[in-house]
Amino acid sequence: MRSVSIFGATGSIGEQTVDLLQRAGGAEAFRIVALTGGRNIARLAEMARALRAEVAVCADPAGLAELRTRLEGSGVAAAAGPEAIAEAADRPADWVMSAIVGAAGLEPGLRALRHGTTLALANKESLVTAGPLVMAEAARHGARILPVDSEHSAIFQALVGEDVTAVERIILTASGGALRDWPLEQLARATVRDALAHPNWAMGQRITIDSASMFNKALEVIETREYFGVEPDQVEVIIHPESLIHSMVGFRDGAIMAHMGAPDMRHSIGYALNWPDRSHLPVARLDLAQIARLSFRAPEMARYPALRLAREVMARRGLAGAAFNAAKEVALDHFLAGGIGFMQMAEVVEAVLAALDGELSKEIGQMTLEDVQGMDHLARVRANEIAQVAAGAR
Ligand code: NDP
């Protein structure tokens, strides 16, 4: 029986993973080792009972008493706090879903890789902040990383049976987010509510806003470079409003392989779960005659400064990805709290990268988790300072 753990089980990706596991037989078909959540204790306990998990862990230590109460008599062990999440990652499992949001997802993923697991990686921040470290750890322990981000799953699938050296370019598709058709001069006034109105994908709140600002795509550009080992200038972004092509690979003979499907994350979660096989998935089938046309347009750089910043981060590498991601997370917090405006998020991130310029270098082979966490902390402190000043000047 295959053993499975889900980190970030109560989130958008986690819920969809649980849905697929339940449809594939749930506790009768899988041995569920660990399920982790953040603050949603009720849902964590409910899924841990339903899937008969060995342990359920919530990130917030204040939630432990409630988790224990909710799991009473179920036989599921309860634990709480970041150390308990790290310990849960040390429990060997054949297949591990990494779906914690943000930099907190890095350590559990690294720990799981050390057990030679198959890591289904939704937490893109792992590759953005510590790509070389994560990929080296996987290689060292014979572990496999399967991308879950829909774009990277699409690229992975387009590369099956192909020689990677024949790849000329990778074309990431982007919906353009909720504000893609807004006049440029109005973007500064966009509210959280405006940025949350995503045209195609139903996702968590943070990633939906990152989609409107294209910080999400910026992370994915860096993720592509780290996961597939291509050069930065081989990664392109194209706006494809229908979100039906999930990404494309262009080869040196001019051929382009595109992956199509409904905008449903269960495509890529299910692919990672069933890999190397394909099994039935409960996703909508495309009616191409009804869709009739697909459209594309180049992203305007003035609208999406995050894409320019991603290029800078790839040129710097080292700890630049950790600083970029942390600054982005803090800038997003300030936008969500109403402190800074929509376009100020990129200004804050750019200012943080400039302020930390002298500290971003790091020999790739010598990068450690502590280096990454140290830069993450430093960039958060700087980003908070800079965002507060920006909020005051607004
Ligand atoms: P959500 O915000 O919906 O869920 C995040 C999960 O992480 C929840 O289980 C949450 O717990 C938990 N969590 C939050 N903070 C912490 C913490 N500090 N420590 C431990 N656990 C924590 O995020 P998504 O599911 O949308 O995204 C998860 C990851 O997948 C992200 O890296 C995202 O970029 C990536 N991704 C998401 C896609 C999507 O469609 N949603 C698409 C592609 C990639 P709780 O809810 O209980 O507080």
PDB file of C-alpha atoms in Angstrom, residues 3 8 12 44 69 76 108 111 125 156 165 190 198 205 225 266 268 273 292 299 308 326 328 351-352 380-381 389:
ATOM      1  CA  SER A   3       2.177   5.719   1.945  1.00  0.00           C
ATOM      2  CA  GLY A   8      -0.568  22.061   3.738  1.00  0.00           C
ATOM      3  CA  SER A  12      -6.435  24.934  -1.808  1.00  0.00           C
ATOM      4  CA  LEU A  44      -7.443  19.262   9.637  1.00  0.00           C
ATOM      5  CA  THR A  69      -9.919  17.344  21.514  1.00  0.00           C
ATOM      6  CA  VAL A  76      -4.685   9.890  15.112  1.00  0.00           C
ATOM      7  CA  PRO A 108       9.552  20.014   5.303  1.00  0.00           C
ATOM      8  CA  ARG A 111      13.491  16.768   4.955  1.00  0.00           C
ATOM      9  CA  GLU A 125       8.899  29.064  -3.041  1.00  0.00           C
ATOM     10  CA  PHE A 156       7.390  18.185 -17.555  1.00  0.00           C
ATOM     11  CA  THR A 165      19.366  19.545 -24.735  1.00  0.00           C
ATOM     12  CA  ALA A 190      -6.640  48.651  -7.413  1.00  0.00           C
ATOM     13  CA  HIS A 198      -9.355  36.002 -10.995  1.00  0.00           C
ATOM     14  CA  GLN A 205      -6.119  34.373  -1.734  1.00  0.00           C
ATOM     15  CA  ARG A 225      15.088  27.956 -14.529  1.00  0.00           C
ATOM     16  CA  ARG A 266      -6.390  18.380 -10.182  1.00  0.00           C
ATOM     17  CA  SER A 268      -1.327  18.402 -12.356  1.00  0.00           C
ATOM     18  CA  LEU A 273      -0.105  11.271  -7.943  1.00  0.00           C
ATOM     19  CA  ALA A 292     -13.169  27.937 -31.079  1.00  0.00           C
ATOM     20  CA  PRO A 299       2.970  41.008 -21.315  1.00  0.00           C
ATOM     21  CA  ARG A 308      11.639  42.439 -14.794  1.00  0.00           C
ATOM     22  CA  ALA A 326      10.448  37.188   1.401  1.00  0.00           C
ATOM     23  CA  LYS A 328       7.219  39.825  -1.964  1.00  0.00           C
ATOM     24  CA  ALA A 351      13.980  48.548  -2.885  1.00  0.00           C
ATOM     25  CA  VAL A 352      14.687  45.500  -0.698  1.00  0.00           C
ATOM     26  CA  ARG A 380      11.456  40.487   5.853  1.00  0.00           C
ATOM     27  CA  VAL A 381      12.853  43.018   8.308  1.00  0.00           C
ATOM     28  CA  VAL A 389       7.818  54.216   4.798  1.00  0.00           C
TER      29      VAL A 389
END
